[in-house]
Amino acid sequence: MPPLPVYLDNHSTTKPDPRVVAAMWPYFTEIYGNAASISHTFGWDAGEAVDRGREQVATLIGADPKEIVFTSGATEANNLAMKGPLDALKKRGNHLVSAVSEHKAVIDPLKRLAREGWDVTFVPCDATGMVTARAIEAALTDRTVLVSVMAANNEVGTINPITAIGRLCHDRGIVFHTDATQAVGKIPIDVRADGIDLLSLSAHKMYGPKGIGALYVRRRDPQVRLQPLFDGGGQERGFRSGTLPVPLIVGLGEACRLASEERETDHSRIFDLRERLHRGLLEVLPMIRLNGHPSDRLAGNLNLTFEGVDGEALMMAMRDVAVSSGSACSSSNPEPSHVLRAMGLDDDLARASLRFGLGRFTTAEEIDFAIEAVSAAVKRLRGLTAIAR
Ligand SMILES: *Cc1c(COP(=O)(O)O)cnc(C)c1O
């Protein structure tokens, strides 16, 4: 028996790697200077740590350190990415393109921009949750100035063809942003090769601390011009004022360094465990469907519909396994997932879905426990439904 409860919700957040926590510790205790203080060693030491963190983030995504702006997370990075360039772009057009399957942290800023007069198109995803280059191309007009498409979906794990979409945008001089929060550290990302102008990432989705993320901002071919969201001390070259959270930056940097070194071995181990979970459930339970793309998906993601079962009831019935249901993310509202709905699932099927998110610390023992717990709960709930009929 593994230690309980078993954590299989790694798309919501990940456990900080103990090596990340160890790297951060001295910056909470001894090296507490302000990275902007240039007149003493407290400041210099903090500044050096920030430089190192910036370099580690840049290395992971193929960027230049000068192209990294630290933010409080991916939500802020997305807001800065989509609102920041508009002042410079508005003379060229007023049309923005994104997709229905995006995270709320992309959809809601765009909805606000739509209320403020911008023309926003959300293209549909296909039945696998993928946003195709063809769907994006069909939405582009000569007034389109910015496209935002996520690299990998946080609910169904589908990986989008961002290189093809980036190329489409570059050919037309359109700024391309990708919310790569679920992708960075999990699949190879190279901002140059992939034609990305703006990229959002978050430390807590890659075994780093909560409260820190970054926006990559392309500096040449072409340079993206940004306005800050708010003003103050002028840190981060004026793009993001506020005293830098040095311990968090050290944590993000270490998380990126570990991802650079361990991404491939993590990937193959997590992929094998994901397959073990999927096969194990298919062997004992009928009427399960896989949501998302069968092969172009994150190794750690398994999103399944258990026909005839309510996902919320299922989660309650297996309290020792932490997962998310098909009405996840904004768990205060019980609406079925907008992503599953956009993929064509009706409300009942969306509600009968669970998202399993495996990660660096998931063990085979935990997977075997989860197979037992899920199948027992599904059988019991299906039995109850049959009796009620
Ligand atoms: C978690 C997540 C976010 C929000 O990130 P925060 O750092 O918590 O603000 C945005 N986009 C995607 C795809 C996510 O998975």
mmCIF file of C-alpha atoms and ligand atoms in Angstrom:
data_model
loop_
_atom_site.group_PDB
_atom_site.id
_atom_site.type_symbol
_atom_site.label_atom_id
_atom_site.label_comp_id
_atom_site.label_asym_id
_atom_site.label_seq_id
_atom_site.Cartn_x
_atom_site.Cartn_y
_atom_site.Cartn_z
ATOM 1 C CA MET A 1 0.000 0.000 0.000
ATOM 2 C CA PRO A 2 1.414 3.451 -0.902
ATOM 3 C CA PRO A 3 1.200 6.350 1.561
ATOM 4 C CA LEU A 4 -2.327 7.807 1.257
ATOM 5 C CA PRO A 5 -3.899 9.839 -0.205
ATOM 6 C CA VAL A 6 -2.386 9.339 -3.664
ATOM 7 C CA TYR A 7 -1.814 12.587 -5.555
ATOM 8 C CA LEU A 8 -2.902 12.327 -9.209
ATOM 9 C CA ASP A 9 -3.775 15.971 -9.821
ATOM 10 C CA ASN A 10 -0.507 17.244 -11.275
ATOM 11 C CA HIS A 11 -2.216 19.530 -13.812
ATOM 12 C CA SER A 12 -3.643 21.589 -10.939
ATOM 13 C CA THR A 13 -0.300 21.937 -9.271
ATOM 14 C CA THR A 14 2.784 19.834 -8.572
ATOM 15 C CA LYS A 15 4.665 19.019 -5.421
ATOM 16 C CA PRO A 16 7.734 21.248 -5.191
ATOM 17 C CA ASP A 17 10.813 19.132 -5.829
ATOM 18 C CA PRO A 18 12.821 18.874 -2.564
ATOM 19 C CA ARG A 19 15.871 20.076 -4.520
ATOM 20 C CA VAL A 20 13.912 23.224 -5.443
ATOM 21 C CA VAL A 21 12.972 23.847 -1.820
ATOM 22 C CA ALA A 22 16.601 23.321 -0.744
ATOM 23 C CA ALA A 23 17.833 25.804 -3.355
ATOM 24 C CA MET A 24 15.316 28.436 -2.189
ATOM 25 C CA TRP A 25 15.959 28.130 1.548
ATOM 26 C CA PRO A 26 19.116 30.299 1.845
ATOM 27 C CA TYR A 27 17.298 33.118 0.063
ATOM 28 C CA PHE A 28 14.644 33.172 2.771
ATOM 29 C CA THR A 29 17.140 33.102 5.622
ATOM 30 C CA GLU A 30 20.591 34.582 4.901
ATOM 31 C CA ILE A 31 20.595 36.065 1.400
ATOM 32 C CA TYR A 32 17.600 38.335 1.814
ATOM 33 C CA GLY A 33 18.809 41.428 -0.006
ATOM 34 C CA ASN A 34 16.835 43.373 -2.564
ATOM 35 C CA ALA A 35 18.087 42.431 -6.018
ATOM 36 C CA ALA A 36 17.821 46.097 -7.019
ATOM 37 C CA SER A 37 20.199 47.293 -4.255
ATOM 38 C CA ILE A 38 23.455 48.116 -5.994
ATOM 39 C CA SER A 39 25.450 49.508 -3.081
ATOM 40 C CA HIS A 40 26.140 46.418 -0.935
ATOM 41 C CA THR A 41 26.768 42.670 -1.044
ATOM 42 C CA PHE A 42 23.239 41.826 0.172
ATOM 43 C CA GLY A 43 21.906 43.285 -3.056
ATOM 44 C CA TRP A 44 24.696 41.906 -5.251
ATOM 45 C CA ASP A 45 24.162 38.347 -3.990
ATOM 46 C CA ALA A 46 20.422 38.596 -4.570
ATOM 47 C CA GLY A 47 21.035 40.108 -7.992
ATOM 48 C CA GLU A 48 23.342 37.255 -8.957
ATOM 49 C CA ALA A 49 20.688 34.727 -7.948
ATOM 50 C CA VAL A 50 18.137 36.521 -10.108
ATOM 51 C CA ASP A 51 20.530 36.526 -13.078
ATOM 52 C CA ARG A 52 21.094 32.795 -12.658
ATOM 53 C CA GLY A 53 17.364 32.080 -12.403
ATOM 54 C CA ARG A 54 16.694 34.125 -15.520
ATOM 55 C CA GLU A 55 19.360 32.207 -17.417
ATOM 56 C CA GLN A 56 17.962 28.842 -16.304
ATOM 57 C CA VAL A 57 14.468 29.785 -17.512
ATOM 58 C CA ALA A 58 15.827 31.076 -20.827
ATOM 59 C CA THR A 59 17.924 27.946 -21.404
ATOM 60 C CA LEU A 60 14.941 25.631 -20.989
ATOM 61 C CA ILE A 61 12.951 27.346 -23.762
ATOM 62 C CA GLY A 62 15.774 28.446 -26.091
ATOM 63 C CA ALA A 63 15.465 32.151 -25.271
ATOM 64 C CA ASP A 64 17.901 34.912 -24.400
ATOM 65 C CA PRO A 65 17.867 35.842 -20.679
ATOM 66 C CA LYS A 66 16.982 39.435 -21.678
ATOM 67 C CA GLU A 67 13.730 38.092 -23.114
ATOM 68 C CA ILE A 68 12.445 36.783 -19.755
ATOM 69 C CA VAL A 69 10.073 38.885 -17.604
ATOM 70 C CA PHE A 70 9.264 37.442 -14.180
ATOM 71 C CA THR A 71 5.588 37.558 -13.188
ATOM 72 C CA SER A 72 3.464 36.169 -10.346
ATOM 73 C CA GLY A 73 2.470 33.175 -12.485
ATOM 74 C CA ALA A 74 0.925 32.195 -15.786
ATOM 75 C CA THR A 75 -2.278 34.156 -15.189
ATOM 76 C CA GLU A 76 -0.355 37.420 -14.996
ATOM 77 C CA ALA A 77 1.944 36.386 -17.851
ATOM 78 C CA ASN A 78 -1.103 35.709 -20.061
ATOM 79 C CA ASN A 79 -2.654 39.058 -19.192
ATOM 80 C CA LEU A 80 0.594 40.884 -19.919
ATOM 81 C CA ALA A 81 1.074 38.932 -23.162
ATOM 82 C CA MET A 82 -2.358 39.722 -24.549
ATOM 83 C CA LYS A 83 -2.994 43.228 -23.209
ATOM 84 C CA GLY A 84 0.589 44.544 -23.281
ATOM 85 C CA PRO A 85 1.133 44.624 -27.076
ATOM 86 C CA LEU A 86 -2.272 46.068 -28.041
ATOM 87 C CA ASP A 87 -1.317 49.745 -27.804
ATOM 88 C CA ALA A 88 1.389 49.213 -30.398
ATOM 89 C CA LEU A 89 -0.802 46.970 -32.567
ATOM 90 C CA LYS A 90 -4.105 48.846 -32.627
ATOM 91 C CA LYS A 91 -3.191 50.965 -35.624
ATOM 92 C CA ARG A 92 -2.804 47.751 -37.666
ATOM 93 C CA GLY A 93 -6.085 46.118 -36.680
ATOM 94 C CA ASN A 94 -8.465 45.192 -33.882
ATOM 95 C CA HIS A 95 -8.911 41.436 -34.344
ATOM 96 C CA LEU A 96 -7.642 38.813 -31.863
ATOM 97 C CA VAL A 97 -7.833 35.040 -32.383
ATOM 98 C CA SER A 98 -7.782 32.285 -29.773
ATOM 99 C CA ALA A 99 -9.570 28.973 -29.151
ATOM 100 C CA VAL A 100 -12.515 27.740 -27.106
ATOM 101 C CA SER A 101 -10.352 25.129 -25.351
ATOM 102 C CA GLU A 102 -8.022 27.662 -23.694
ATOM 103 C CA HIS A 103 -7.580 28.039 -19.949
ATOM 104 C CA LYS A 104 -9.726 30.684 -18.207
ATOM 105 C CA ALA A 105 -6.573 32.739 -17.777
ATOM 106 C CA VAL A 106 -6.624 33.288 -21.556
ATOM 107 C CA ILE A 107 -10.363 33.270 -22.216
ATOM 108 C CA ASP A 108 -11.352 35.768 -19.538
ATOM 109 C CA PRO A 109 -8.781 38.482 -20.383
ATOM 110 C CA LEU A 110 -9.902 38.153 -24.023
ATOM 111 C CA LYS A 111 -13.558 38.431 -23.019
ATOM 112 C CA ARG A 112 -12.726 41.646 -21.193
ATOM 113 C CA LEU A 113 -10.959 42.947 -24.298
ATOM 114 C CA ALA A 114 -14.046 42.032 -26.341
ATOM 115 C CA ARG A 115 -16.206 44.093 -23.951
ATOM 116 C CA GLU A 116 -13.774 46.958 -24.446
ATOM 117 C CA GLY A 117 -14.299 46.873 -28.202
ATOM 118 C CA TRP A 118 -11.751 44.416 -29.550
ATOM 119 C CA ASP A 119 -13.027 41.902 -32.079
ATOM 120 C CA VAL A 120 -12.232 38.460 -30.606
ATOM 121 C CA THR A 121 -12.678 35.105 -32.366
ATOM 122 C CA PHE A 122 -12.531 31.831 -30.404
ATOM 123 C CA VAL A 123 -12.027 29.056 -32.941
ATOM 124 C CA PRO A 124 -13.397 25.586 -32.137
ATOM 125 C CA CYS A 125 -11.137 22.683 -31.239
ATOM 126 C CA ASP A 126 -11.649 19.290 -32.871
ATOM 127 C CA ALA A 127 -13.033 16.178 -31.158
ATOM 128 C CA THR A 128 -9.568 15.388 -29.732
ATOM 129 C CA GLY A 129 -9.274 18.847 -28.177
ATOM 130 C CA MET A 130 -6.755 19.960 -30.786
ATOM 131 C CA VAL A 131 -6.644 23.454 -32.269
ATOM 132 C CA THR A 132 -5.478 22.895 -35.827
ATOM 133 C CA ALA A 133 -3.424 25.327 -37.893
ATOM 134 C CA ARG A 134 -6.200 25.109 -40.484
ATOM 135 C CA ALA A 135 -8.822 26.301 -37.967
ATOM 136 C CA ILE A 136 -6.597 29.229 -36.986
ATOM 137 C CA GLU A 137 -5.832 30.088 -40.603
ATOM 138 C CA ALA A 138 -9.536 30.151 -41.440
ATOM 139 C CA ALA A 139 -10.128 32.737 -38.707
ATOM 140 C CA LEU A 140 -7.352 35.150 -39.720
ATOM 141 C CA THR A 141 -8.261 38.409 -41.453
ATOM 142 C CA ASP A 142 -6.152 41.344 -42.571
ATOM 143 C CA ARG A 143 -7.192 43.007 -39.292
ATOM 144 C CA THR A 144 -5.791 40.188 -37.082
ATOM 145 C CA VAL A 145 -2.953 41.413 -34.874
ATOM 146 C CA LEU A 146 -2.552 38.697 -32.231
ATOM 147 C CA VAL A 147 -3.150 34.942 -31.934
ATOM 148 C CA SER A 148 -3.085 33.030 -28.648
ATOM 149 C CA VAL A 149 -3.110 29.216 -28.635
ATOM 150 C CA MET A 150 -1.999 27.054 -25.728
ATOM 151 C CA ALA A 151 0.855 24.568 -26.241
ATOM 152 C CA ALA A 152 -0.828 21.723 -24.332
ATOM 153 C CA ASN A 153 -4.308 21.515 -22.868
ATOM 154 C CA ASN A 154 -4.603 21.392 -19.078
ATOM 155 C CA GLU A 155 -7.709 19.171 -19.062
ATOM 156 C CA VAL A 156 -7.273 16.588 -21.803
ATOM 157 C CA GLY A 157 -3.518 16.897 -22.388
ATOM 158 C CA THR A 158 -3.767 17.398 -26.143
ATOM 159 C CA ILE A 159 -0.651 18.989 -27.654
ATOM 160 C CA ASN A 160 -1.382 21.697 -30.228
ATOM 161 C CA PRO A 161 0.625 22.219 -33.455
ATOM 162 C CA ILE A 162 2.144 25.475 -32.246
ATOM 163 C CA THR A 163 5.068 25.388 -34.695
ATOM 164 C CA ALA A 164 2.645 25.380 -37.637
ATOM 165 C CA ILE A 165 0.494 28.069 -36.012
ATOM 166 C CA GLY A 166 3.580 30.166 -35.231
ATOM 167 C CA ARG A 167 4.648 29.955 -38.875
ATOM 168 C CA LEU A 168 1.187 31.061 -40.071
ATOM 169 C CA CYS A 169 1.353 34.066 -37.791
ATOM 170 C CA HIS A 170 4.908 35.039 -38.725
ATOM 171 C CA ASP A 171 4.162 34.865 -42.439
ATOM 172 C CA ARG A 172 1.476 37.502 -41.858
ATOM 173 C CA GLY A 173 3.245 39.666 -39.263
ATOM 174 C CA ILE A 174 0.799 38.594 -36.536
ATOM 175 C CA VAL A 175 2.034 38.353 -32.924
ATOM 176 C CA PHE A 176 1.839 34.775 -31.620
ATOM 177 C CA HIS A 177 1.368 34.038 -27.922
ATOM 178 C CA THR A 178 1.256 30.581 -26.386
ATOM 179 C CA ASP A 179 0.200 29.662 -22.868
ATOM 180 C CA ALA A 180 2.759 26.885 -22.410
ATOM 181 C CA THR A 181 2.091 26.368 -18.707
ATOM 182 C CA GLN A 182 1.388 22.635 -19.073
ATOM 183 C CA ALA A 183 4.033 22.088 -21.753
ATOM 184 C CA VAL A 184 7.221 23.688 -20.455
ATOM 185 C CA GLY A 185 9.447 21.048 -18.924
ATOM 186 C CA LYS A 186 7.187 18.272 -20.236
ATOM 187 C CA ILE A 187 7.694 18.469 -24.008
ATOM 188 C CA PRO A 188 10.505 20.137 -25.970
ATOM 189 C CA ILE A 189 9.827 23.850 -26.496
ATOM 190 C CA ASP A 190 12.127 26.167 -28.415
ATOM 191 C CA VAL A 191 10.806 29.684 -28.878
ATOM 192 C CA ARG A 192 13.005 30.306 -31.926
ATOM 193 C CA ALA A 193 12.355 27.037 -33.781
ATOM 194 C CA ASP A 194 8.659 27.161 -32.870
ATOM 195 C CA GLY A 195 8.168 30.768 -34.020
ATOM 196 C CA ILE A 196 6.806 31.947 -30.677
ATOM 197 C CA ASP A 197 6.707 35.691 -29.867
ATOM 198 C CA LEU A 198 5.269 35.490 -26.356
ATOM 199 C CA LEU A 199 5.203 32.459 -24.043
ATOM 200 C CA SER A 200 3.713 32.083 -20.562
ATOM 201 C CA LEU A 201 4.948 29.590 -17.986
ATOM 202 C CA SER A 202 4.407 28.925 -14.299
ATOM 203 C CA ALA A 203 6.744 27.388 -11.708
ATOM 204 C CA HIS A 204 4.122 25.485 -9.711
ATOM 205 C CA LYS A 205 3.145 23.321 -12.699
ATOM 206 C CA MET A 206 6.737 22.096 -13.011
ATOM 207 C CA TYR A 207 7.730 21.189 -9.435
ATOM 208 C CA GLY A 208 8.546 24.782 -8.474
ATOM 209 C CA PRO A 209 6.930 27.172 -5.979
ATOM 210 C CA LYS A 210 3.548 28.885 -6.347
ATOM 211 C CA GLY A 211 3.465 32.612 -7.010
ATOM 212 C CA ILE A 212 6.119 32.866 -9.709
ATOM 213 C CA GLY A 213 6.062 32.519 -13.462
ATOM 214 C CA ALA A 214 7.526 34.200 -16.479
ATOM 215 C CA LEU A 215 6.674 35.708 -19.818
ATOM 216 C CA TYR A 216 9.060 35.256 -22.706
ATOM 217 C CA VAL A 217 9.026 38.380 -24.881
ATOM 218 C CA ARG A 218 10.778 38.152 -28.264
ATOM 219 C CA ARG A 219 13.378 40.880 -28.743
ATOM 220 C CA ARG A 220 14.213 40.507 -32.432
ATOM 221 C CA ASP A 221 12.806 39.224 -35.750
ATOM 222 C CA PRO A 222 10.468 40.842 -34.790
ATOM 223 C CA GLN A 223 10.669 42.679 -31.485
ATOM 224 C CA VAL A 224 7.404 42.602 -29.519
ATOM 225 C CA ARG A 225 6.568 45.981 -27.993
ATOM 226 C CA LEU A 226 4.800 45.767 -24.643
ATOM 227 C CA GLN A 227 3.070 48.185 -22.304
ATOM 228 C CA PRO A 228 3.192 47.145 -18.631
ATOM 229 C CA LEU A 229 -0.032 46.240 -16.801
ATOM 230 C CA PHE A 230 0.926 48.509 -13.888
ATOM 231 C CA ASP A 231 3.592 51.014 -12.928
ATOM 232 C CA GLY A 232 6.066 51.349 -10.080
ATOM 233 C CA GLY A 233 9.763 50.913 -9.445
ATOM 234 C CA GLY A 234 10.539 49.970 -13.035
ATOM 235 C CA GLN A 235 11.885 46.464 -12.354
ATOM 236 C CA GLU A 236 12.049 43.972 -15.248
ATOM 237 C CA ARG A 237 12.920 46.844 -17.609
ATOM 238 C CA GLY A 238 9.667 48.533 -16.713
ATOM 239 C CA PHE A 239 7.497 45.668 -17.944
ATOM 240 C CA ARG A 240 6.727 44.443 -14.434
ATOM 241 C CA SER A 241 7.340 46.730 -11.496
ATOM 242 C CA GLY A 242 7.641 45.392 -7.964
ATOM 243 C CA THR A 243 10.476 44.064 -5.803
ATOM 244 C CA LEU A 244 11.648 40.764 -7.241
ATOM 245 C CA PRO A 245 10.764 37.691 -5.131
ATOM 246 C CA VAL A 246 14.308 36.331 -5.085
ATOM 247 C CA PRO A 247 13.565 32.991 -3.338
ATOM 248 C CA LEU A 248 10.782 32.257 -5.802
ATOM 249 C CA ILE A 249 12.971 33.150 -8.766
ATOM 250 C CA VAL A 250 15.667 30.822 -7.436
ATOM 251 C CA GLY A 251 12.996 28.108 -7.150
ATOM 252 C CA LEU A 252 11.723 28.664 -10.681
ATOM 253 C CA GLY A 253 15.297 28.617 -11.981
ATOM 254 C CA GLU A 254 16.126 25.377 -10.201
ATOM 255 C CA ALA A 255 12.861 23.826 -11.449
ATOM 256 C CA CYS A 256 13.858 24.785 -14.994
ATOM 257 C CA ARG A 257 17.381 23.429 -14.539
ATOM 258 C CA LEU A 258 15.982 20.111 -13.294
ATOM 259 C CA ALA A 259 13.513 20.016 -16.194
ATOM 260 C CA SER A 260 16.344 20.626 -18.692
ATOM 261 C CA GLU A 261 18.260 17.699 -17.234
ATOM 262 C CA GLU A 262 15.474 15.259 -16.402
ATOM 263 C CA ARG A 263 12.655 15.958 -18.838
ATOM 264 C CA GLU A 264 13.362 12.960 -21.040
ATOM 265 C CA THR A 265 13.743 10.382 -18.273
ATOM 266 C CA ASP A 266 10.706 11.819 -16.454
ATOM 267 C CA HIS A 267 8.760 11.612 -19.683
ATOM 268 C CA SER A 268 9.387 7.937 -20.377
ATOM 269 C CA ARG A 269 8.722 6.861 -16.784
ATOM 270 C CA ILE A 270 5.524 8.924 -16.532
ATOM 271 C CA PHE A 271 4.375 7.719 -19.947
ATOM 272 C CA ASP A 272 4.771 4.075 -18.866
ATOM 273 C CA LEU A 273 2.830 4.710 -15.655
ATOM 274 C CA ARG A 274 0.058 6.491 -17.571
ATOM 275 C CA GLU A 275 -0.242 3.493 -19.925
ATOM 276 C CA ARG A 276 -0.304 1.148 -16.944
ATOM 277 C CA LEU A 277 -3.187 3.125 -15.419
ATOM 278 C CA HIS A 278 -5.120 3.246 -18.693
ATOM 279 C CA ARG A 279 -4.633 -0.474 -19.456
ATOM 280 C CA GLY A 280 -5.399 -1.450 -15.863
ATOM 281 C CA LEU A 281 -8.728 0.378 -15.934
ATOM 282 C CA LEU A 282 -9.675 -0.882 -19.399
ATOM 283 C CA GLU A 283 -9.046 -4.450 -18.248
ATOM 284 C CA VAL A 284 -11.532 -4.289 -15.377
ATOM 285 C CA LEU A 285 -14.120 -1.715 -16.481
ATOM 286 C CA PRO A 286 -16.355 -1.623 -19.559
ATOM 287 C CA MET A 287 -17.653 1.627 -21.086
ATOM 288 C CA ILE A 288 -14.632 3.856 -20.603
ATOM 289 C CA ARG A 289 -13.655 6.392 -23.238
ATOM 290 C CA LEU A 290 -10.429 8.297 -23.570
ATOM 291 C CA ASN A 291 -10.762 12.059 -23.964
ATOM 292 C CA GLY A 292 -8.098 13.976 -25.855
ATOM 293 C CA HIS A 293 -5.727 12.949 -28.587
ATOM 294 C CA PRO A 294 -4.642 9.283 -28.525
ATOM 295 C CA SER A 295 -0.954 10.039 -29.190
ATOM 296 C CA ASP A 296 -0.351 13.831 -29.335
ATOM 297 C CA ARG A 297 -0.858 14.218 -25.604
ATOM 298 C CA LEU A 298 1.073 14.971 -22.448
ATOM 299 C CA ALA A 299 2.610 11.819 -20.960
ATOM 300 C CA GLY A 300 1.130 12.584 -17.538
ATOM 301 C CA ASN A 301 -2.461 13.107 -18.681
ATOM 302 C CA LEU A 302 -5.254 10.549 -18.687
ATOM 303 C CA ASN A 303 -8.763 11.978 -19.081
ATOM 304 C CA LEU A 304 -11.459 9.307 -19.039
ATOM 305 C CA THR A 305 -15.233 9.230 -19.241
ATOM 306 C CA PHE A 306 -16.860 6.524 -17.109
ATOM 307 C CA GLU A 307 -20.237 6.227 -18.769
ATOM 308 C CA GLY A 308 -23.192 6.179 -16.399
ATOM 309 C CA VAL A 309 -21.259 7.634 -13.453
ATOM 310 C CA ASP A 310 -21.210 11.151 -12.045
ATOM 311 C CA GLY A 311 -17.627 12.389 -11.798
ATOM 312 C CA GLU A 312 -18.240 14.343 -8.592
ATOM 313 C CA ALA A 313 -19.843 11.293 -6.936
ATOM 314 C CA LEU A 314 -16.957 9.176 -8.181
ATOM 315 C CA MET A 315 -14.396 11.512 -6.636
ATOM 316 C CA MET A 316 -16.267 11.405 -3.337
ATOM 317 C CA ALA A 317 -16.332 7.613 -3.496
ATOM 318 C CA MET A 318 -12.536 7.412 -3.742
ATOM 319 C CA ARG A 319 -11.252 9.930 -1.274
ATOM 320 C CA ASP A 320 -7.817 8.325 -1.134
ATOM 321 C CA VAL A 321 -7.094 9.279 -4.747
ATOM 322 C CA ALA A 322 -6.825 12.997 -5.520
ATOM 323 C CA VAL A 323 -7.969 13.774 -9.063
ATOM 324 C CA SER A 324 -10.124 16.392 -10.801
ATOM 325 C CA SER A 325 -13.553 15.871 -12.343
ATOM 326 C CA GLY A 326 -14.925 16.976 -15.711
ATOM 327 C CA SER A 327 -16.204 20.071 -13.982
ATOM 328 C CA ALA A 328 -12.787 20.976 -12.656
ATOM 329 C CA CYS A 329 -10.657 24.119 -12.456
ATOM 330 C CA SER A 330 -13.197 26.611 -11.142
ATOM 331 C CA SER A 331 -14.435 24.078 -8.624
ATOM 332 C CA SER A 332 -16.763 26.630 -7.015
ATOM 333 C CA ASN A 333 -18.987 26.356 -10.080
ATOM 334 C CA PRO A 334 -20.262 22.880 -10.985
ATOM 335 C CA GLU A 335 -20.554 23.626 -14.721
ATOM 336 C CA PRO A 336 -19.331 20.764 -16.887
ATOM 337 C CA SER A 337 -15.905 21.385 -18.412
ATOM 338 C CA HIS A 338 -15.987 23.861 -21.318
ATOM 339 C CA VAL A 339 -13.197 21.888 -22.977
ATOM 340 C CA LEU A 340 -15.045 18.547 -22.940
ATOM 341 C CA ARG A 341 -18.199 20.324 -24.143
ATOM 342 C CA ALA A 342 -16.249 21.930 -26.988
ATOM 343 C CA MET A 343 -14.961 18.467 -27.959
ATOM 344 C CA GLY A 344 -18.541 17.356 -28.448
ATOM 345 C CA LEU A 345 -19.307 15.548 -25.175
ATOM 346 C CA ASP A 346 -22.797 16.206 -23.845
ATOM 347 C CA ASP A 347 -23.288 17.388 -20.257
ATOM 348 C CA ASP A 348 -23.746 13.861 -18.865
ATOM 349 C CA LEU A 349 -20.574 12.526 -20.488
ATOM 350 C CA ALA A 350 -18.603 15.598 -19.447
ATOM 351 C CA ARG A 351 -19.848 15.133 -15.876
ATOM 352 C CA ALA A 352 -18.850 11.446 -16.016
ATOM 353 C CA SER A 353 -15.217 12.354 -16.686
ATOM 354 C CA LEU A 354 -12.129 12.377 -14.498
ATOM 355 C CA ARG A 355 -8.723 13.857 -15.143
ATOM 356 C CA PHE A 356 -5.726 11.910 -13.855
ATOM 357 C CA GLY A 357 -2.521 13.921 -13.760
ATOM 358 C CA LEU A 358 0.653 11.918 -13.166
ATOM 359 C CA GLY A 359 3.947 13.528 -12.308
ATOM 360 C CA ARG A 360 7.591 13.175 -11.372
ATOM 361 C CA PHE A 361 6.783 11.658 -7.983
ATOM 362 C CA THR A 362 4.085 9.197 -9.077
ATOM 363 C CA THR A 363 4.978 5.556 -8.328
ATOM 364 C CA ALA A 364 3.830 2.233 -9.796
ATOM 365 C CA GLU A 365 2.452 1.309 -6.387
ATOM 366 C CA GLU A 366 0.259 4.422 -6.435
ATOM 367 C CA ILE A 367 -0.993 3.604 -9.921
ATOM 368 C CA ASP A 368 -1.935 0.073 -8.868
ATOM 369 C CA PHE A 369 -3.756 1.473 -5.839
ATOM 370 C CA ALA A 370 -5.603 3.985 -8.059
ATOM 371 C CA ILE A 371 -6.708 1.225 -10.463
ATOM 372 C CA GLU A 372 -8.211 -0.697 -7.529
ATOM 373 C CA ALA A 373 -9.863 2.353 -5.957
ATOM 374 C CA VAL A 374 -11.319 3.715 -9.205
ATOM 375 C CA SER A 375 -12.631 0.404 -10.460
ATOM 376 C CA ALA A 376 -14.235 -0.458 -7.103
ATOM 377 C CA ALA A 377 -15.923 2.954 -6.937
ATOM 378 C CA VAL A 378 -17.120 2.871 -10.558
ATOM 379 C CA LYS A 379 -18.566 -0.641 -10.129
ATOM 380 C CA ARG A 380 -20.367 0.381 -6.948
ATOM 381 C CA LEU A 381 -21.826 3.569 -8.457
ATOM 382 C CA ARG A 382 -22.885 1.807 -11.650
ATOM 383 C CA GLY A 383 -24.558 -0.851 -9.505
ATOM 384 C CA LEU A 384 -26.489 1.835 -7.635
ATOM 385 C CA THR A 385 -27.587 3.489 -10.874
ATOM 386 C CA ALA A 386 -28.792 0.117 -12.208
ATOM 387 C CA ILE A 387 -30.834 -0.513 -9.018
ATOM 388 C CA ALA A 388 -32.352 2.987 -9.141
ATOM 389 C CA ARG A 389 -33.601 2.264 -12.651
HETATM 390 C C1 LIG B 1 -2.420 26.483 -14.162
HETATM 391 C C2 LIG B 1 -2.585 27.142 -15.483
HETATM 392 C C3 LIG B 1 -2.645 28.537 -15.593
HETATM 393 C C4 LIG B 1 -2.608 29.446 -14.376
HETATM 394 O O1 LIG B 1 -1.310 29.486 -13.850
HETATM 395 P P1 LIG B 1 -0.992 30.278 -12.492
HETATM 396 O O2 LIG B 1 0.498 30.292 -12.440
HETATM 397 O O3 LIG B 1 -1.594 29.485 -11.413
HETATM 398 O O4 LIG B 1 -1.562 31.638 -12.646
HETATM 399 C C5 LIG B 1 -2.768 29.085 -16.844
HETATM 400 N N1 LIG B 1 -2.822 28.315 -17.946
HETATM 401 C C6 LIG B 1 -2.763 26.983 -17.892
HETATM 402 C C7 LIG B 1 -2.808 26.176 -19.139
HETATM 403 C C8 LIG B 1 -2.643 26.345 -16.657
HETATM 404 O O5 LIG B 1 -2.591 25.016 -16.600
#
